[in-house]
mmCIF file of C-alpha atoms in Angstrom:
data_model
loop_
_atom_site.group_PDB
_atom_site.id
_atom_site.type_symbol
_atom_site.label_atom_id
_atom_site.label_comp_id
_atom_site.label_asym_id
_atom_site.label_seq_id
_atom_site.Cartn_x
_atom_site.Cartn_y
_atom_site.Cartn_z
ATOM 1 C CA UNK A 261 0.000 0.000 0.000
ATOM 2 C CA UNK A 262 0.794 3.510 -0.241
ATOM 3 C CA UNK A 263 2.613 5.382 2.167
ATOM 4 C CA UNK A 264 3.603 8.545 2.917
ATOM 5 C CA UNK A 265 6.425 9.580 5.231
ATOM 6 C CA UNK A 266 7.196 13.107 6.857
ATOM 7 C CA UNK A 267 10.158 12.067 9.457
ATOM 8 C CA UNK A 268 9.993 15.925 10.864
ATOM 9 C CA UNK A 269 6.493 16.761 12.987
ATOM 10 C CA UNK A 270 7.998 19.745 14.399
ATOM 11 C CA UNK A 271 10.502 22.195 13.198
ATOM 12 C CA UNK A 272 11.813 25.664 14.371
ATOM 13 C CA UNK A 273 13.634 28.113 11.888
ATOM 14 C CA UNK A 274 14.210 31.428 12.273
ATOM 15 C CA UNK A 275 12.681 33.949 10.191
ATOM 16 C CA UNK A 276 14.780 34.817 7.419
ATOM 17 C CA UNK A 277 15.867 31.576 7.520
ATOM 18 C CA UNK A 278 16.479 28.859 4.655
ATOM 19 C CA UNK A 279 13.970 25.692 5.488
ATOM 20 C CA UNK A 280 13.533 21.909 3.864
ATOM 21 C CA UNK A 281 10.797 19.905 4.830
ATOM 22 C CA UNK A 282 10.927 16.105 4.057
ATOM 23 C CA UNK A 283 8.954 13.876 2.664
ATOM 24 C CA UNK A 284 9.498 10.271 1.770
ATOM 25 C CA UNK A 285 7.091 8.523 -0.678
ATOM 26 C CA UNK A 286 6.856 4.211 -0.901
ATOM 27 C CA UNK A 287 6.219 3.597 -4.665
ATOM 28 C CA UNK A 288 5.447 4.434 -7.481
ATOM 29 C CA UNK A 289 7.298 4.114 -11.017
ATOM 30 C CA UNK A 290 5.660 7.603 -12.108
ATOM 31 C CA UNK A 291 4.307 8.982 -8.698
ATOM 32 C CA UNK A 292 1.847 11.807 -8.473
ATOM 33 C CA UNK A 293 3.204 14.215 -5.796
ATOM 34 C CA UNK A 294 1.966 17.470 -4.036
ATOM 35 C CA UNK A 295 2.779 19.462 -1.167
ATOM 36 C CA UNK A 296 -0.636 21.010 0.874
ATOM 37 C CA UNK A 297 -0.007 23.900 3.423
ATOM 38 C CA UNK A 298 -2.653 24.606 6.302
ATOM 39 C CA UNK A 299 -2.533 27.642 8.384
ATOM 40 C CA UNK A 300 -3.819 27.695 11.482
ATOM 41 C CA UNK A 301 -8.033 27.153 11.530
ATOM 42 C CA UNK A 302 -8.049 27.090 7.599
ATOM 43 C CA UNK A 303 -8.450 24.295 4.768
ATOM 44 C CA UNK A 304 -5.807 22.884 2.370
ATOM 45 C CA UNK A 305 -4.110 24.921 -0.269
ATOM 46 C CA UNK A 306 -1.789 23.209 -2.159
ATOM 47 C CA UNK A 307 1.769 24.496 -2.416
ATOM 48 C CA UNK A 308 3.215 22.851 -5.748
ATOM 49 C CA UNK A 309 2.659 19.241 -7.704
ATOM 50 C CA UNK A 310 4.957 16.746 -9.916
ATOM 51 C CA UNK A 311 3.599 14.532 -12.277
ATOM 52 C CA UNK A 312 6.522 14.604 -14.619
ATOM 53 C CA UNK A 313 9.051 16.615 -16.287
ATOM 54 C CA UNK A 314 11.733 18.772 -14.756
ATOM 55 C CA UNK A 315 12.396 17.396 -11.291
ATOM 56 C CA UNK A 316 12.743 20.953 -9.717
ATOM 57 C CA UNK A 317 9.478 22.440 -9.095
ATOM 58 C CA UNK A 318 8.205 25.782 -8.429
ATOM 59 C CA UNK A 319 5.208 26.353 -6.617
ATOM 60 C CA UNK A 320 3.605 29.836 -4.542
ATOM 61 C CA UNK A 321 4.710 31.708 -1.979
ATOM 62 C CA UNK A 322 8.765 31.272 -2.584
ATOM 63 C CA UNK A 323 8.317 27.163 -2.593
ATOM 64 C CA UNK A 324 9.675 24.657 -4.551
ATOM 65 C CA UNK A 325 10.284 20.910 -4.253
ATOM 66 C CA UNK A 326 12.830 18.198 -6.145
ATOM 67 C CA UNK A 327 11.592 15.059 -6.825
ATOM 68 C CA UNK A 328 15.087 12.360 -6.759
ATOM 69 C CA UNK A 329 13.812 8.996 -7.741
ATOM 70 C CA UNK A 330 16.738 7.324 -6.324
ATOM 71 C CA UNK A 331 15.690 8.501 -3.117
ATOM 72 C CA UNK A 332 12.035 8.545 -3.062
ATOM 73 C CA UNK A 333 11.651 11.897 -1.714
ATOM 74 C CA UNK A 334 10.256 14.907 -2.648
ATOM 75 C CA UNK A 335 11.464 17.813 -0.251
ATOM 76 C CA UNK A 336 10.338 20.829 0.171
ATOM 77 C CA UNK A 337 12.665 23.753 0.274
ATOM 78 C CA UNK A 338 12.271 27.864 0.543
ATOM 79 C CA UNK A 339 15.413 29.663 0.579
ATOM 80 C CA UNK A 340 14.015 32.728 3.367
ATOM 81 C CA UNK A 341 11.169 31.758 5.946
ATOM 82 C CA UNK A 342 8.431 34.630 6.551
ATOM 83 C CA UNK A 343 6.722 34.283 9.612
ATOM 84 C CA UNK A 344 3.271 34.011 7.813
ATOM 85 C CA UNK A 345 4.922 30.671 6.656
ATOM 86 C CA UNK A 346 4.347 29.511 10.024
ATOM 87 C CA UNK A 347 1.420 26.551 9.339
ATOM 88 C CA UNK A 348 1.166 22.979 9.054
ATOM 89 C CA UNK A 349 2.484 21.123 5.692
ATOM 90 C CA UNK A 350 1.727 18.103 4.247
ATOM 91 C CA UNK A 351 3.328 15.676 1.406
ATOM 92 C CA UNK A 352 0.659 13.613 -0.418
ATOM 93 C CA UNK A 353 1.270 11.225 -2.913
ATOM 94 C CA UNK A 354 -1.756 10.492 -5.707
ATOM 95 C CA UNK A 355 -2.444 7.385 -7.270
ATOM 96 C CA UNK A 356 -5.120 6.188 -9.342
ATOM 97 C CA UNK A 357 -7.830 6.429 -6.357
ATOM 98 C CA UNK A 358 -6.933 8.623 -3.902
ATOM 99 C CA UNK A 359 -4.643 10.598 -1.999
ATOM 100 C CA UNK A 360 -2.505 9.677 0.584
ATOM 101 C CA UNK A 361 -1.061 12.160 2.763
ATOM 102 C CA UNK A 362 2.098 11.903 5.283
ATOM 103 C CA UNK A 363 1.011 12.879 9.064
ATOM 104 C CA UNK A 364 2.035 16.413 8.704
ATOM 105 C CA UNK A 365 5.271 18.560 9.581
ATOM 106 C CA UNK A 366 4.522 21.947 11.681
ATOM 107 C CA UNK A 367 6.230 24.814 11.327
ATOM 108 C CA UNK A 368 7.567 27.795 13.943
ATOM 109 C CA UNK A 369 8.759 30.436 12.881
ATOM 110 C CA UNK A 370 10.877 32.486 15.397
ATOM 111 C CA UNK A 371 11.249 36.162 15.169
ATOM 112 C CA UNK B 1395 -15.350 31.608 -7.492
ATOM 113 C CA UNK B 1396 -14.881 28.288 -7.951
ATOM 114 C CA UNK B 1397 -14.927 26.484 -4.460
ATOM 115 C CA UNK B 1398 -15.885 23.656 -2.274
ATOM 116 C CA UNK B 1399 -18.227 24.111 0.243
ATOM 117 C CA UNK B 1400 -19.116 22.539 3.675
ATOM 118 C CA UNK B 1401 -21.764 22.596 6.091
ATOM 119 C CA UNK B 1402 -21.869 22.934 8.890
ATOM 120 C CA UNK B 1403 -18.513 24.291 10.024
ATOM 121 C CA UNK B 1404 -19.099 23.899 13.280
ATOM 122 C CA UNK B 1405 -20.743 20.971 14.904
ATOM 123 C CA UNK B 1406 -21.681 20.028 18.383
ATOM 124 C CA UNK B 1407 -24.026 16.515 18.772
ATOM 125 C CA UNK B 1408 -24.185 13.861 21.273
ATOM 126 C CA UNK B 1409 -23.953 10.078 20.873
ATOM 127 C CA UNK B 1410 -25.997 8.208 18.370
ATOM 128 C CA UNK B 1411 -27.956 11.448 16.775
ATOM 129 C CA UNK B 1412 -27.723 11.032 13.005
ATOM 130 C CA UNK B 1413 -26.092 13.665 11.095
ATOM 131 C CA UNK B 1414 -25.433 14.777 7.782
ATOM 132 C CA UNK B 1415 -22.690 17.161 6.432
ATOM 133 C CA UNK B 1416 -23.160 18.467 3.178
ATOM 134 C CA UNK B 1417 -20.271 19.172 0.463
ATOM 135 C CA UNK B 1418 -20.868 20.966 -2.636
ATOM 136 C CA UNK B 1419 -18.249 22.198 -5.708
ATOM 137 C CA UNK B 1420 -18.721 24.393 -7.935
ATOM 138 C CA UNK B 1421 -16.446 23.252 -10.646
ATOM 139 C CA UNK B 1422 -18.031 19.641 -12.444
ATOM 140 C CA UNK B 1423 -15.182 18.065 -10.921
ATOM 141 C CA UNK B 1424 -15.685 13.873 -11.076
ATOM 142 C CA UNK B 1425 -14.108 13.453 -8.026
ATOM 143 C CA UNK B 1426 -14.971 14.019 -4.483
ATOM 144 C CA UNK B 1427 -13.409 12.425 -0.876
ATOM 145 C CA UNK B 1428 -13.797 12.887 2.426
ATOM 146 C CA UNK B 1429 -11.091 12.983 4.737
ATOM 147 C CA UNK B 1430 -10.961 13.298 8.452
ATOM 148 C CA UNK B 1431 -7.742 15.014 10.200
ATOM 149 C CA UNK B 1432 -6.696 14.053 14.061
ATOM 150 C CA UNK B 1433 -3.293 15.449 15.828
ATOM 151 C CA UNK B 1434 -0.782 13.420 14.937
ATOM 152 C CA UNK B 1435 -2.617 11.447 12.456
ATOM 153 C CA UNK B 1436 -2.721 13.747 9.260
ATOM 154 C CA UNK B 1437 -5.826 13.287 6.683
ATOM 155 C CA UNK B 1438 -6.996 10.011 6.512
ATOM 156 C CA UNK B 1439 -9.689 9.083 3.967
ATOM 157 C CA UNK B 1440 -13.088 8.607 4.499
ATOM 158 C CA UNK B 1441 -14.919 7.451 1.328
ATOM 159 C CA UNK B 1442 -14.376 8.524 -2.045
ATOM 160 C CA UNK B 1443 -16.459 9.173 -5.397
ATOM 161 C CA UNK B 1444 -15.051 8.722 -9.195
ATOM 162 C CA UNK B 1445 -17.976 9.975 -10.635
ATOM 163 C CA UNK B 1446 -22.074 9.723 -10.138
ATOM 164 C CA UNK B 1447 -23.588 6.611 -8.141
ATOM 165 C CA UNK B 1448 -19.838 5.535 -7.641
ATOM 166 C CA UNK B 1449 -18.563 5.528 -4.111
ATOM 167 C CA UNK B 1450 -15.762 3.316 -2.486
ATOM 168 C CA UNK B 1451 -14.559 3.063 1.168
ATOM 169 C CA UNK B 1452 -11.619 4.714 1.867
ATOM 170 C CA UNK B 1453 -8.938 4.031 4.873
ATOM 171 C CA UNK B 1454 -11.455 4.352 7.951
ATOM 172 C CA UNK B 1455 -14.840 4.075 6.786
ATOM 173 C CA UNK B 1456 -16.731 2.396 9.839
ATOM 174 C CA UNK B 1457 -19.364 4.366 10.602
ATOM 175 C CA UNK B 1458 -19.570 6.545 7.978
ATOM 176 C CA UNK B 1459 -21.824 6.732 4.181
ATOM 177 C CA UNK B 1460 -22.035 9.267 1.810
ATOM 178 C CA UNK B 1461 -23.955 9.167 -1.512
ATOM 179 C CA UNK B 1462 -23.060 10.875 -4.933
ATOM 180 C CA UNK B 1463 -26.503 11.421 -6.732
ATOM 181 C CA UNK B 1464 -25.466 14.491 -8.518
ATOM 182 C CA UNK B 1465 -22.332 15.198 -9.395
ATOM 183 C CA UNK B 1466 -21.792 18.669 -7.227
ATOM 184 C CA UNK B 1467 -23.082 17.114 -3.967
ATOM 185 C CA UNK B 1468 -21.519 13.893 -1.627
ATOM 186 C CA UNK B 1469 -22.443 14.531 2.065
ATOM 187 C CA UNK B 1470 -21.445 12.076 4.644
ATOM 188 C CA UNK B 1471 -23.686 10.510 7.359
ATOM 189 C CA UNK B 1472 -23.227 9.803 10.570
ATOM 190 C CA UNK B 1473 -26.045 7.110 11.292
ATOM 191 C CA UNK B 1474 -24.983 6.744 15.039
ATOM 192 C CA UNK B 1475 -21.951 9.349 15.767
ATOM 193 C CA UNK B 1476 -19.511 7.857 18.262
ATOM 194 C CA UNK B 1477 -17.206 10.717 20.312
ATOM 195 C CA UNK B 1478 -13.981 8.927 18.294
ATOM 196 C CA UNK B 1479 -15.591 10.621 15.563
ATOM 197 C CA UNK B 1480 -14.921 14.139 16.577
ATOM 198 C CA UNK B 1481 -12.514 15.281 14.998
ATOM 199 C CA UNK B 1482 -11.839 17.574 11.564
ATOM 200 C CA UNK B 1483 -13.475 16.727 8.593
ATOM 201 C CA UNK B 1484 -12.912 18.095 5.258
ATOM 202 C CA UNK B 1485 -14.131 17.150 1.945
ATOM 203 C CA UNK B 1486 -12.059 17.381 -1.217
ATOM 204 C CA UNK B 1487 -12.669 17.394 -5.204
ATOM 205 C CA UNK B 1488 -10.580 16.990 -8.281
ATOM 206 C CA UNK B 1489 -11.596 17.010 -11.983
ATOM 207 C CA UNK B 1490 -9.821 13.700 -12.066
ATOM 208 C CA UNK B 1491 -7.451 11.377 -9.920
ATOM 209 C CA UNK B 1492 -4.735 11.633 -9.144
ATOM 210 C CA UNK B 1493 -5.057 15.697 -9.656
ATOM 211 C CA UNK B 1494 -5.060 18.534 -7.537
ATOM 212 C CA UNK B 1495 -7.632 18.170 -4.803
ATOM 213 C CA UNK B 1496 -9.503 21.426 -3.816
ATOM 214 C CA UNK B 1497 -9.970 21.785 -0.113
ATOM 215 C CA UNK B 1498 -13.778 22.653 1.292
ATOM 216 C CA UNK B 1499 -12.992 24.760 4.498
ATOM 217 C CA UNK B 1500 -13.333 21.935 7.127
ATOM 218 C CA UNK B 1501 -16.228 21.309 9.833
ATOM 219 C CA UNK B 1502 -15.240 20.441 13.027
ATOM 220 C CA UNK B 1503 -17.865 17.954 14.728
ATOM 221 C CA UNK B 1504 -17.443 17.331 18.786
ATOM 222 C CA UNK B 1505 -19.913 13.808 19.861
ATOM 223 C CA UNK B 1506 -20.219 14.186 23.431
#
C-alpha cells in the first residue's frame, strides 16, 4: 500500500531563515506528488505538484520541491522563511484512487 | 469563485444522533473524498467518489456513508456518531485522480 512519510512533525527556523521539509514517498514508477499547506483554523491549499518533467518544481509563496527517484523523496525547500509561513504542511502522494497524505510537519517560525 | 463548500462548520451533537454534512463544488469536478484530520494522524480518507452513483470506502470508513446522486453534492452521514468521531473533517474534489484536490474549508464535529 501507499505510504507517505514526513520524518519531521515539528521544526523551528528562524525567520529569514532557509527551510527543507521532508517527505518520503513508498512507490510508485511515475508517482503523483503534491505538497498542501494549512494555516492555522483554515483548509488545504496546495503548495506545488509533480507529475513529470523537470524534477525541480516551483510552486507559490517562494516554494519549490525536487523530486530524486533514487531517493524517493520529494522535499520541500524555501530559501528565506516569513513568519506568515508559520502553518502545518503536508506531502501527499496520488495514485489512481486517492490521496494519501504523510502525518504532517509543523512549522515555527521564530522572530 | 470556484470552491468547495461545507456545512456545517461547526458541529456540536451527542452520541448516536444522526447527522449529515453536506459538500458541494462548484467546478463539475468527477471526483470528491472525504477525509478526516486528528493530531498526529494527518488526513486520513473517508470514502471517495469517481464519478455519479460511484462511491468506495476509503482508509477508515466504519461508521460513515455518503452518496453521490449528482455530481456537485456527496455529504457524509453519521447514522450513530460515536465521540472517536470528533474530529476535523474536510471534503475534497478533483476534476480527475490523481489531480489537484480542492480543499472545502473543514467542519469540526465534537460527539459528546
Amino acid at each position: 500500500a501507499q505510504s507517505v512519510t514526513q520524518p519531521d512533525i515539528h521544526i523551528t527556523v528562524s525567520e529569514g531563515a532557509s527551510l527543507e521539509l521532508r517527505c518520503n514517498y513508498s512507490y510508485g514508477a511515475t508517482p503523483y506528488l503534491f505538497w498542501y499547506v494549512q494555516s492555522p483554523g483554515q483548509g488545504l491549499q496546495l503548495l506545488l505538484k509533480y507529475f513529470s518533467g523537470d524534477t525541480l518544481v516551483q510552486g507559490i509563496k517562494g516554494f519549490e520541491a525536487e523530486f530524486k527517484r533514487s531517493q524517493s523523496s520529494f522535499n520541500l525547500r524555501k530559501p528565506s522563511v516569513h513568519w506568515s509561513d508559520a502553518a502545518e504542511y503536508f506531502c501527499a502522494q496520488g495514485g489512481s484512487e486517492k490521496l494519501v497524505f504523510g502525518k504532517g510537519t509543523k512549522l515555527t517560525v521564530n522572530p | 469563485e470556484a470552491q468547495v463548500t461545507q456545512n456545517p462548520r461547526y458541529l456540536i451533537t451527542v452520541t448516536g444522533k444522526k447527522l449529515t454534512v453536506t459538500c458541494s463544488q462548484n467546478m463539475n469536478h468527477e471526483y470528491m473524498s472525504w477525509y478526516r484530520q486528528d493530531p498526529g494522524l494527518g488526513l486520513r480518507q473517508i470514502y471517495y467518489s469517481m464519478n455519479v452513483e460511484v462511491t468506495d470506502k476509503g482508509d477508515v470508513p466504519e461508521g460513515y456513508k455518503v452518496s453521490r446522486k449528482e455530481k456537485r453534492n456527496f455529504p457524509l452521514i453519521l447514522e450513530s456518531p460515536s465521540p472517536n468521531q470528533t474530529s476535523l473533517y474536510f471534503c475534497a474534489s478533483s476534476l480527475q485522480t490523481p489531480g489537484q484536490q480542492f480543499f472545502g474549508p473543514g467542519t469540526r464535529l465534537t460527539v459528546l
